[in-house]
DNA sequence: GATCATAGTCGTCTCCCTGACGATAAACAG
DNA sequence: CTGTTTATCGTCAGGGAGACGACTATGATC
């Protein structure tokens, strides 16, 4: 069967972004309000069409820059100097967009808490929203007053997959540092784990684990008291990308 | 920006399959010989176009049935009664197909060793080939005489990603049983791990681990001597899908 | 039929990691 | 100065994994 335009159906291909950050001890996702039908006025994940001369990851990176203003990823699978960006999964159910056949390649972005919350760019009305609130809305539809409307399209599912990916990936990789500023303390890193997993971790065991894993953290020599209490050592992300043995997530 | 056909470029969307099995203590992949240019005569992964009313996983399942004749997956994320099928990743570099812009959603299939090697269907010239030979060919280009030509398109990369996914996933899931017949022995399961990882495992520690993990293996009561030696107990896959703690892959 | 090779199964011992938790250190607020 | 907060060091018991020894039950070979 030759590749003749008449023998295959044309698809629109988009990228959608699950952009996660930790703000005020909560895992938050970037969402934008839709200005047009369908799902007009509802929250959705940022995203857009892939251009015809553009790779998928390049498109994701471009959309990220457009939506967040400043962020951008770097090289392959990297997160230094920007946010971490990786492909999440692809969604292509025939009726996921009522207008036409769209296949969407979702990307997962892990970003440090941005000083300027979603400033700049063509971001119409973008905001950070706690991930669990968005997911609750997409599951149990409207239980109490504070309930939000679920995300547009199948974005609730995409967000859920992205959050789950992030939760599992920080277990066995050093990716949690992507949520931290360039220099951070052990306590700040622990609060990232606690926010993403939604559990409390023992500060002493956590400290032993992360400082005892070779290549995970590199001391910078400096200290800070920005969290109050006794001054804490500052660290940078080390060379290690995988954590072996992994950080164990309490079952609960 | 409305979804107007004139505002977005049309893409062809295909599914490609990384079909893995264990044959004669080696991890093998299903490859088909290309009958047309480009890459005419070269080996490639099986795959084809997604139809315009068809979901991605449905398309993958259909292609699998067409290529292998008998296999088919079942329900969501299931592998009982057939092969395990899961989405792997999506590849969409602008020039990956010289004829046109194609985005390919790759699926990973784990199948037991089929009695009829790739019989039936429209499978022109399909065969099982050891995965490491295919990957060697795609990396170090033509070193010695036995060298094969690398896979067509970016299928070498896709295969590599699929193999790596399989290798890591049997660590923390019961997926290795997807390579086994419905009833199997602990030794057969161990040989699966050894083939996929390319390492030797201690039979005694392996036995303790798999029989000690609740829900991993269900004894059927029967025994077999098909491997020679002392009769071994037969097991079926249990309810557990995740292995916690995981099966540790020797570092080496 | 005795012997051997092959696989399977049960135990033991030690090391390391983890979870639980006590204790100390260094900042700030009153 | 005292209490509060956060960081950091130490100790101890339990569980899992690697390294192996020992025994069992088949088929193959002489």
Short mmCIF file of N, CA and C in Angstrom, two decimals, chain A residues 70-242:
data_model
loop_
_atom_site.label_atom_id
_atom_site.label_comp_id
_atom_site.label_asym_id
_atom_site.label_seq_id
_atom_site.Cartn_x
_atom_site.Cartn_y
_atom_site.Cartn_z
N UNK A 70 8.89 32.60 29.95
CA UNK A 70 10.34 32.46 30.08
C UNK A 70 10.89 31.05 29.96
N UNK A 71 10.16 30.10 30.44
CA UNK A 71 10.70 28.75 30.46
C UNK A 71 11.09 28.25 29.08
N UNK A 72 12.11 27.44 29.08
CA UNK A 72 12.36 26.66 27.88
C UNK A 72 13.26 25.50 28.22
N UNK A 73 13.11 24.42 27.53
CA UNK A 73 13.91 23.24 27.84
C UNK A 73 15.21 23.30 27.06
N UNK A 74 16.00 22.28 27.24
CA UNK A 74 17.36 22.38 26.74
C UNK A 74 17.91 21.02 26.36
N UNK A 75 18.52 20.94 25.21
CA UNK A 75 19.19 19.72 24.77
C UNK A 75 18.25 18.53 24.87
N UNK A 76 18.82 17.37 24.99
CA UNK A 76 18.00 16.18 25.05
C UNK A 76 17.82 15.76 26.49
N UNK A 77 16.59 15.58 26.85
CA UNK A 77 16.26 15.02 28.17
C UNK A 77 16.88 15.83 29.30
N UNK A 78 17.19 17.05 29.04
CA UNK A 78 17.88 17.83 30.05
C UNK A 78 16.93 18.70 30.83
N UNK A 79 17.36 19.17 31.98
CA UNK A 79 16.52 20.11 32.69
C UNK A 79 17.34 21.20 33.35
N UNK A 80 18.62 21.21 33.12
CA UNK A 80 19.46 22.24 33.72
C UNK A 80 19.26 23.55 32.97
N UNK A 81 19.15 24.60 33.69
CA UNK A 81 18.99 25.89 33.05
C UNK A 81 17.58 26.15 32.57
N UNK A 82 16.67 25.21 32.81
CA UNK A 82 15.29 25.42 32.40
C UNK A 82 14.44 24.36 33.04
N UNK A 83 13.33 24.09 32.41
CA UNK A 83 12.45 23.08 32.95
C UNK A 83 12.78 21.73 32.33
N UNK A 84 12.42 20.68 33.03
CA UNK A 84 12.55 19.35 32.45
C UNK A 84 11.36 19.09 31.54
N UNK A 85 11.64 18.52 30.37
CA UNK A 85 10.57 18.24 29.41
C UNK A 85 10.74 16.84 28.86
N UNK A 86 9.68 16.07 28.92
CA UNK A 86 9.75 14.73 28.35
C UNK A 86 8.39 14.35 27.79
N UNK A 87 8.44 13.47 26.82
CA UNK A 87 7.19 13.03 26.22
C UNK A 87 6.41 12.18 27.21
N UNK A 88 5.11 12.38 27.25
CA UNK A 88 4.29 11.66 28.21
C UNK A 88 3.56 10.51 27.53
N UNK A 89 2.64 10.81 26.65
CA UNK A 89 1.88 9.78 25.94
C UNK A 89 1.11 10.47 24.83
N UNK A 90 0.47 9.68 24.00
CA UNK A 90 -0.26 10.23 22.86
C UNK A 90 -1.71 9.79 22.94
N UNK A 91 -2.60 10.73 22.68
CA UNK A 91 -4.02 10.51 22.84
C UNK A 91 -4.70 10.74 21.49
N UNK A 92 -5.43 9.75 21.03
CA UNK A 92 -6.00 9.88 19.69
C UNK A 92 -7.33 9.20 19.51
N UNK A 93 -8.15 9.19 20.55
CA UNK A 93 -9.48 8.61 20.40
C UNK A 93 -10.23 9.36 19.30
N UNK A 94 -11.01 8.65 18.49
CA UNK A 94 -11.63 9.28 17.32
C UNK A 94 -12.48 10.50 17.66
N UNK A 95 -13.18 10.49 18.79
CA UNK A 95 -14.08 11.61 19.09
C UNK A 95 -13.57 12.53 20.20
N UNK A 96 -12.26 12.51 20.42
CA UNK A 96 -11.79 13.32 21.55
C UNK A 96 -11.93 14.82 21.28
N UNK A 97 -11.91 15.21 20.03
CA UNK A 97 -12.25 16.58 19.67
C UNK A 97 -13.44 16.51 18.72
N UNK A 98 -14.53 17.15 19.09
CA UNK A 98 -15.77 16.99 18.29
C UNK A 98 -15.66 17.58 16.89
N UNK A 99 -14.68 18.43 16.65
CA UNK A 99 -14.63 19.09 15.34
C UNK A 99 -13.95 18.26 14.27
N UNK A 100 -12.92 17.53 14.68
CA UNK A 100 -12.17 16.80 13.66
C UNK A 100 -11.27 15.78 14.34
N UNK A 101 -10.58 15.02 13.52
CA UNK A 101 -9.71 14.00 14.06
C UNK A 101 -8.38 14.62 14.48
N UNK A 102 -8.13 14.60 15.77
CA UNK A 102 -6.91 15.19 16.30
C UNK A 102 -6.14 14.16 17.13
N UNK A 103 -4.88 14.05 16.83
CA UNK A 103 -3.99 13.24 17.66
C UNK A 103 -3.10 14.19 18.44
N UNK A 104 -3.11 14.02 19.74
CA UNK A 104 -2.34 14.93 20.58
C UNK A 104 -1.22 14.20 21.29
N UNK A 105 -0.02 14.72 21.12
CA UNK A 105 1.15 14.18 21.81
C UNK A 105 1.36 15.02 23.07
N UNK A 106 1.19 14.38 24.21
CA UNK A 106 1.30 15.12 25.47
C UNK A 106 2.73 15.10 25.96
N UNK A 107 3.17 16.22 26.49
CA UNK A 107 4.49 16.34 27.08
C UNK A 107 4.35 16.73 28.55
N UNK A 108 5.30 16.25 29.32
CA UNK A 108 5.32 16.54 30.75
C UNK A 108 6.45 17.51 31.04
N UNK A 109 6.13 18.57 31.74
CA UNK A 109 7.12 19.58 32.10
C UNK A 109 7.17 19.71 33.61
N UNK A 110 8.35 19.64 34.15
CA UNK A 110 8.53 19.88 35.58
C UNK A 110 9.33 21.16 35.74
N UNK A 111 8.75 22.12 36.42
CA UNK A 111 9.37 23.44 36.50
C UNK A 111 9.46 23.89 37.95
N UNK A 112 10.48 24.68 38.26
CA UNK A 112 10.52 25.29 39.60
C UNK A 112 9.43 26.34 39.71
N UNK A 113 9.10 26.68 40.93
CA UNK A 113 8.07 27.69 41.16
C UNK A 113 8.55 29.00 40.56
N UNK A 114 7.78 29.53 39.61
CA UNK A 114 8.22 30.73 38.91
C UNK A 114 7.90 31.98 39.72
N UNK A 115 8.87 32.88 39.84
CA UNK A 115 8.61 34.13 40.55
C UNK A 115 7.43 34.87 39.92
N UNK A 116 7.47 35.01 38.59
CA UNK A 116 6.36 35.66 37.91
C UNK A 116 5.37 34.60 37.47
N UNK A 117 4.23 34.55 38.14
CA UNK A 117 3.30 33.47 37.85
C UNK A 117 2.69 33.64 36.47
N UNK A 118 3.26 32.89 35.51
CA UNK A 118 2.69 32.83 34.18
C UNK A 118 2.58 34.19 33.53
N UNK A 119 3.66 34.93 33.57
CA UNK A 119 3.63 36.26 32.97
C UNK A 119 4.02 36.20 31.50
N UNK A 120 3.62 37.19 30.77
CA UNK A 120 4.09 37.37 29.41
C UNK A 120 3.52 36.41 28.41
N UNK A 121 3.98 36.55 27.19
CA UNK A 121 3.55 35.67 26.11
C UNK A 121 2.11 35.93 25.72
N UNK A 122 1.60 35.05 24.91
CA UNK A 122 0.23 35.22 24.47
C UNK A 122 -0.72 34.53 25.45
N UNK A 123 -0.17 34.18 26.61
CA UNK A 123 -1.02 33.49 27.59
C UNK A 123 -2.20 34.38 27.92
N UNK A 124 -3.36 33.98 27.44
CA UNK A 124 -4.55 34.80 27.69
C UNK A 124 -4.84 34.78 29.16
N UNK A 125 -5.54 33.77 29.64
CA UNK A 125 -5.80 33.69 31.06
C UNK A 125 -5.28 32.35 31.56
N UNK A 126 -4.03 32.34 31.85
CA UNK A 126 -3.40 31.12 32.35
C UNK A 126 -3.21 31.25 33.84
N UNK A 127 -3.26 30.13 34.53
CA UNK A 127 -3.02 30.18 35.96
C UNK A 127 -2.54 28.82 36.44
N UNK A 128 -1.97 28.85 37.65
CA UNK A 128 -1.61 27.60 38.32
C UNK A 128 -2.80 27.15 39.15
N UNK A 129 -3.12 25.90 39.06
CA UNK A 129 -4.20 25.35 39.88
C UNK A 129 -3.70 24.07 40.54
N UNK A 130 -4.09 23.85 41.79
CA UNK A 130 -3.68 22.61 42.46
C UNK A 130 -4.15 21.40 41.65
N UNK A 131 -3.24 20.49 41.42
CA UNK A 131 -3.54 19.36 40.56
C UNK A 131 -4.68 18.50 41.11
N UNK A 132 -4.68 18.32 42.42
CA UNK A 132 -5.70 17.41 42.95
C UNK A 132 -7.10 18.00 42.82
N UNK A 133 -7.19 19.34 42.89
CA UNK A 133 -8.50 19.95 42.69
C UNK A 133 -8.97 19.73 41.25
N UNK A 134 -8.06 19.89 40.31
CA UNK A 134 -8.41 19.66 38.91
C UNK A 134 -8.82 18.21 38.67
N UNK A 135 -8.11 17.31 39.32
CA UNK A 135 -8.41 15.90 39.12
C UNK A 135 -9.71 15.51 39.80
N UNK A 136 -9.95 16.06 40.98
CA UNK A 136 -11.23 15.80 41.64
C UNK A 136 -12.38 16.22 40.74
N UNK A 137 -12.20 17.40 40.13
CA UNK A 137 -13.27 17.92 39.27
C UNK A 137 -13.53 16.99 38.09
N UNK A 138 -12.45 16.38 37.61
CA UNK A 138 -12.61 15.53 36.43
C UNK A 138 -13.18 14.17 36.77
N UNK A 139 -13.15 13.82 38.05
CA UNK A 139 -13.71 12.52 38.44
C UNK A 139 -15.11 12.68 38.99
N UNK A 140 -15.19 12.85 40.30
CA UNK A 140 -16.50 13.01 40.92
C UNK A 140 -17.08 14.35 40.52
N UNK A 141 -18.02 14.33 39.62
CA UNK A 141 -18.50 15.58 39.01
C UNK A 141 -19.35 16.36 39.99
N UNK A 142 -18.89 17.51 40.33
CA UNK A 142 -19.65 18.46 41.12
C UNK A 142 -20.27 17.91 42.39
N UNK A 143 -19.49 17.82 43.45
CA UNK A 143 -20.08 17.34 44.69
C UNK A 143 -20.44 18.51 45.60
N UNK A 144 -19.46 19.37 45.86
CA UNK A 144 -19.76 20.48 46.76
C UNK A 144 -19.62 21.81 46.04
N UNK A 145 -19.69 22.87 46.84
CA UNK A 145 -19.76 24.21 46.25
C UNK A 145 -18.47 24.62 45.55
N UNK A 146 -17.33 24.30 46.15
CA UNK A 146 -16.05 24.74 45.61
C UNK A 146 -15.69 24.03 44.31
N UNK A 147 -16.52 23.10 43.92
CA UNK A 147 -16.18 22.25 42.78
C UNK A 147 -15.97 23.05 41.49
N UNK A 148 -14.88 22.74 40.81
CA UNK A 148 -14.66 23.34 39.50
C UNK A 148 -15.25 22.43 38.43
N UNK A 149 -15.40 23.00 37.25
CA UNK A 149 -15.79 22.17 36.11
C UNK A 149 -14.57 21.34 35.72
N UNK A 150 -14.80 20.14 35.23
CA UNK A 150 -13.66 19.32 34.80
C UNK A 150 -12.96 19.94 33.60
N UNK A 151 -11.75 19.52 33.36
CA UNK A 151 -10.97 20.04 32.25
C UNK A 151 -11.61 19.69 30.91
N UNK A 152 -11.30 20.49 29.91
CA UNK A 152 -11.85 20.28 28.57
C UNK A 152 -11.26 19.01 27.94
N UNK A 153 -11.96 18.54 26.90
CA UNK A 153 -11.49 17.37 26.15
C UNK A 153 -11.17 16.20 27.10
N UNK A 154 -10.12 15.48 26.78
CA UNK A 154 -9.67 14.40 27.67
C UNK A 154 -8.50 14.88 28.52
N UNK A 155 -8.43 16.17 28.76
CA UNK A 155 -7.28 16.72 29.46
C UNK A 155 -7.22 16.28 30.92
N UNK A 156 -8.37 15.91 31.49
CA UNK A 156 -8.33 15.36 32.84
C UNK A 156 -7.52 14.08 32.88
N UNK A 157 -7.75 13.24 31.91
CA UNK A 157 -7.00 11.99 31.82
C UNK A 157 -5.51 12.26 31.58
N UNK A 158 -5.22 13.18 30.70
CA UNK A 158 -3.83 13.50 30.40
C UNK A 158 -3.13 14.02 31.64
N UNK A 159 -3.81 14.92 32.36
CA UNK A 159 -3.23 15.46 33.58
C UNK A 159 -2.98 14.35 34.59
N UNK A 160 -3.94 13.47 34.71
CA UNK A 160 -3.79 12.38 35.67
C UNK A 160 -2.59 11.50 35.30
N UNK A 161 -2.44 11.21 34.03
CA UNK A 161 -1.29 10.41 33.59
C UNK A 161 0.02 11.15 33.87
N UNK A 162 0.00 12.45 33.66
CA UNK A 162 1.21 13.23 33.90
C UNK A 162 1.58 13.28 35.37
N UNK A 163 0.58 13.47 36.21
CA UNK A 163 0.85 13.51 37.64
C UNK A 163 1.36 12.16 38.12
N UNK A 164 0.75 11.11 37.62
CA UNK A 164 1.20 9.78 38.02
C UNK A 164 2.63 9.51 37.55
N UNK A 165 2.93 9.97 36.34
CA UNK A 165 4.29 9.81 35.84
C UNK A 165 5.28 10.54 36.74
N UNK A 166 4.95 11.78 37.10
CA UNK A 166 5.84 12.55 37.96
C UNK A 166 5.99 11.87 39.31
N UNK A 167 4.89 11.39 39.86
CA UNK A 167 4.95 10.73 41.17
C UNK A 167 5.86 9.53 41.15
N UNK A 168 5.77 8.74 40.10
CA UNK A 168 6.59 7.53 40.08
C UNK A 168 8.02 7.85 39.69
N UNK A 169 8.20 8.87 38.85
CA UNK A 169 9.55 9.10 38.35
C UNK A 169 10.48 9.70 39.39
N UNK A 170 9.95 10.47 40.33
CA UNK A 170 10.84 11.01 41.35
C UNK A 170 11.29 9.93 42.32
N UNK A 171 10.67 8.77 42.23
CA UNK A 171 11.10 7.66 43.09
C UNK A 171 12.50 7.21 42.72
N UNK A 172 12.74 7.06 41.45
CA UNK A 172 13.98 6.41 41.03
C UNK A 172 14.86 7.32 40.19
N UNK A 173 14.58 8.61 40.19
CA UNK A 173 15.45 9.53 39.47
C UNK A 173 15.64 10.78 40.31
N UNK A 174 16.55 11.61 39.87
CA UNK A 174 16.81 12.85 40.60
C UNK A 174 15.93 13.98 40.09
N UNK A 175 14.84 13.61 39.43
CA UNK A 175 14.00 14.62 38.78
C UNK A 175 13.32 15.58 39.73
N UNK A 176 13.17 15.21 40.97
CA UNK A 176 12.50 16.12 41.91
C UNK A 176 13.22 17.46 41.98
N UNK A 177 14.52 17.44 41.69
CA UNK A 177 15.27 18.70 41.74
C UNK A 177 14.83 19.67 40.64
N UNK A 178 14.12 19.16 39.64
CA UNK A 178 13.61 20.05 38.60
C UNK A 178 12.56 21.00 39.16
N UNK A 179 11.98 20.65 40.29
CA UNK A 179 11.00 21.52 40.93
C UNK A 179 11.67 22.58 41.80
N UNK A 180 12.97 22.45 41.98
CA UNK A 180 13.68 23.33 42.91
C UNK A 180 14.43 24.41 42.14
N UNK A 181 14.71 25.53 42.82
CA UNK A 181 15.59 26.54 42.22
C UNK A 181 17.00 25.96 42.08
N UNK A 182 17.89 26.66 41.40
CA UNK A 182 19.24 26.13 41.16
C UNK A 182 19.95 25.70 42.44
N UNK A 183 19.79 26.48 43.48
CA UNK A 183 20.35 26.09 44.77
C UNK A 183 19.21 25.88 45.75
N UNK A 184 19.29 24.81 46.48
CA UNK A 184 18.18 24.45 47.36
C UNK A 184 18.72 23.67 48.55
N UNK A 185 17.89 23.55 49.57
CA UNK A 185 18.27 22.82 50.77
C UNK A 185 17.61 21.44 50.76
N UNK A 186 18.12 20.59 51.63
CA UNK A 186 17.53 19.26 51.75
C UNK A 186 16.07 19.36 52.17
N UNK A 187 15.79 20.30 53.05
CA UNK A 187 14.41 20.48 53.49
C UNK A 187 13.50 20.90 52.37
N UNK A 188 13.98 21.78 51.51
CA UNK A 188 13.16 22.20 50.37
C UNK A 188 12.89 21.03 49.43
N UNK A 189 13.91 20.23 49.22
CA UNK A 189 13.73 19.06 48.38
C UNK A 189 12.73 18.08 49.01
N UNK A 190 12.81 17.95 50.32
CA UNK A 190 11.87 17.07 51.00
C UNK A 190 10.45 17.57 50.85
N UNK A 191 10.26 18.88 50.94
CA UNK A 191 8.92 19.41 50.79
C UNK A 191 8.38 19.19 49.38
N UNK A 192 9.29 19.11 48.40
CA UNK A 192 8.86 18.76 47.05
C UNK A 192 8.29 17.34 47.02
N UNK A 193 9.03 16.43 47.59
CA UNK A 193 8.54 15.04 47.63
C UNK A 193 7.21 14.96 48.37
N UNK A 194 7.13 15.68 49.48
CA UNK A 194 5.90 15.61 50.27
C UNK A 194 4.72 16.18 49.50
N UNK A 195 4.97 17.25 48.74
CA UNK A 195 3.88 17.86 47.97
C UNK A 195 3.46 16.95 46.82
N UNK A 196 4.42 16.37 46.12
CA UNK A 196 4.08 15.55 44.96
C UNK A 196 3.40 14.26 45.40
N UNK A 197 3.90 13.68 46.47
CA UNK A 197 3.33 12.42 46.91
C UNK A 197 2.14 12.61 47.86
N UNK A 198 2.05 13.78 48.45
CA UNK A 198 0.96 14.00 49.40
C UNK A 198 1.12 13.23 50.69
N UNK A 199 2.36 13.05 51.11
CA UNK A 199 2.61 12.33 52.36
C UNK A 199 3.64 13.11 53.17
N UNK A 200 3.79 12.75 54.43
CA UNK A 200 4.83 13.34 55.27
C UNK A 200 6.00 12.37 55.32
N UNK A 201 7.20 12.92 55.20
CA UNK A 201 8.40 12.09 55.24
C UNK A 201 9.22 12.46 56.47
N UNK A 202 9.90 11.49 57.00
CA UNK A 202 10.74 11.75 58.16
C UNK A 202 11.96 12.57 57.74
N UNK A 203 12.13 13.78 58.31
CA UNK A 203 13.24 14.64 57.88
C UNK A 203 14.60 13.99 58.07
N UNK A 204 14.75 13.18 59.11
CA UNK A 204 16.06 12.61 59.40
C UNK A 204 16.40 11.51 58.42
N UNK A 205 15.45 10.62 58.17
CA UNK A 205 15.71 9.55 57.21
C UNK A 205 15.87 10.10 55.80
N UNK A 206 15.08 11.14 55.49
CA UNK A 206 15.20 11.73 54.16
C UNK A 206 16.58 12.35 53.98
N UNK A 207 17.02 13.05 55.00
CA UNK A 207 18.34 13.68 54.93
C UNK A 207 19.42 12.62 54.73
N UNK A 208 19.33 11.54 55.48
CA UNK A 208 20.32 10.47 55.35
C UNK A 208 20.30 9.90 53.94
N UNK A 209 19.11 9.69 53.42
CA UNK A 209 18.99 9.07 52.11
C UNK A 209 19.59 9.94 51.00
N UNK A 210 19.18 11.19 50.93
CA UNK A 210 19.63 12.02 49.80
C UNK A 210 21.09 12.41 49.92
N UNK A 211 21.56 12.64 51.13
CA UNK A 211 22.98 12.99 51.24
C UNK A 211 23.86 11.75 51.12
N UNK A 212 23.27 10.58 51.34
CA UNK A 212 24.07 9.36 51.25
C UNK A 212 24.10 8.75 49.87
N UNK A 213 23.30 9.26 48.96
CA UNK A 213 23.30 8.74 47.59
C UNK A 213 24.35 9.49 46.77
N UNK A 214 25.39 8.79 46.32
CA UNK A 214 26.48 9.49 45.63
C UNK A 214 26.00 10.16 44.34
N UNK A 215 26.40 11.39 44.14
CA UNK A 215 26.09 12.08 42.90
C UNK A 215 24.73 12.73 42.84
N UNK A 216 23.92 12.55 43.87
CA UNK A 216 22.59 13.15 43.86
C UNK A 216 22.70 14.65 44.13
N UNK A 217 23.33 15.01 45.21
CA UNK A 217 23.44 16.41 45.61
C UNK A 217 24.89 16.82 45.69
N UNK A 218 25.17 18.02 45.21
CA UNK A 218 26.52 18.58 45.32
C UNK A 218 26.45 19.81 46.22
N UNK A 219 27.18 19.81 47.33
CA UNK A 219 27.15 20.98 48.21
C UNK A 219 27.78 22.19 47.52
N UNK A 220 27.17 23.34 47.71
CA UNK A 220 27.72 24.55 47.11
C UNK A 220 28.60 25.30 48.12
N UNK A 221 28.52 24.90 49.38
CA UNK A 221 29.29 25.59 50.40
C UNK A 221 28.47 26.62 51.14
N UNK A 222 27.48 27.17 50.47
CA UNK A 222 26.68 28.21 51.10
C UNK A 222 25.61 27.64 52.03
N UNK A 223 25.04 28.52 52.80
CA UNK A 223 23.92 28.13 53.66
C UNK A 223 22.83 29.19 53.54
N UNK A 224 21.66 28.84 54.03
CA UNK A 224 20.55 29.79 53.98
C UNK A 224 19.65 29.56 55.17
N UNK A 225 18.94 30.60 55.54
CA UNK A 225 17.95 30.45 56.61
C UNK A 225 16.58 30.86 56.09
N UNK A 226 16.39 30.78 54.77
CA UNK A 226 15.13 31.30 54.21
C UNK A 226 13.92 30.49 54.66
N UNK A 227 14.16 29.33 55.21
CA UNK A 227 13.03 28.56 55.72
C UNK A 227 12.85 28.75 57.22
N UNK A 228 13.68 29.62 57.82
CA UNK A 228 13.64 29.75 59.27
C UNK A 228 14.40 28.62 59.92
N UNK A 229 14.62 28.77 61.22
CA UNK A 229 15.34 27.73 61.93
C UNK A 229 16.83 27.76 61.68
N UNK A 230 17.45 26.66 62.01
CA UNK A 230 18.90 26.57 61.85
C UNK A 230 19.30 26.68 60.39
N UNK A 231 20.42 27.35 60.09
CA UNK A 231 20.85 27.48 58.69
C UNK A 231 21.03 26.11 58.05
N UNK A 232 20.64 26.03 56.81
CA UNK A 232 20.72 24.76 56.10
C UNK A 232 21.73 24.88 54.97
N UNK A 233 22.41 23.78 54.70
CA UNK A 233 23.37 23.75 53.60
C UNK A 233 22.64 23.89 52.26
N UNK A 234 23.28 24.57 51.33
CA UNK A 234 22.72 24.68 49.99
C UNK A 234 23.37 23.63 49.08
N UNK A 235 22.56 23.08 48.19
CA UNK A 235 23.05 22.07 47.25
C UNK A 235 22.64 22.43 45.83
N UNK A 236 23.38 21.85 44.91
CA UNK A 236 23.01 21.87 43.50
C UNK A 236 22.75 20.42 43.08
N UNK A 237 22.06 20.25 41.99
CA UNK A 237 21.84 18.90 41.47
C UNK A 237 23.16 18.30 41.02
N UNK A 238 23.39 17.04 41.40
CA UNK A 238 24.62 16.36 41.02
C UNK A 238 24.52 15.71 39.66
N UNK A 239 25.50 14.89 39.37
CA UNK A 239 25.56 14.25 38.05
C UNK A 239 24.57 13.11 37.92
N UNK A 240 24.31 12.44 39.02
CA UNK A 240 23.46 11.25 38.97
C UNK A 240 22.06 11.60 38.49
N UNK A 241 21.53 10.79 37.61
CA UNK A 241 20.15 11.00 37.16
C UNK A 241 19.24 9.89 37.66
N UNK A 242 19.82 8.74 37.97
CA UNK A 242 18.99 7.67 38.51
C UNK A 242 19.35 7.44 39.97
#
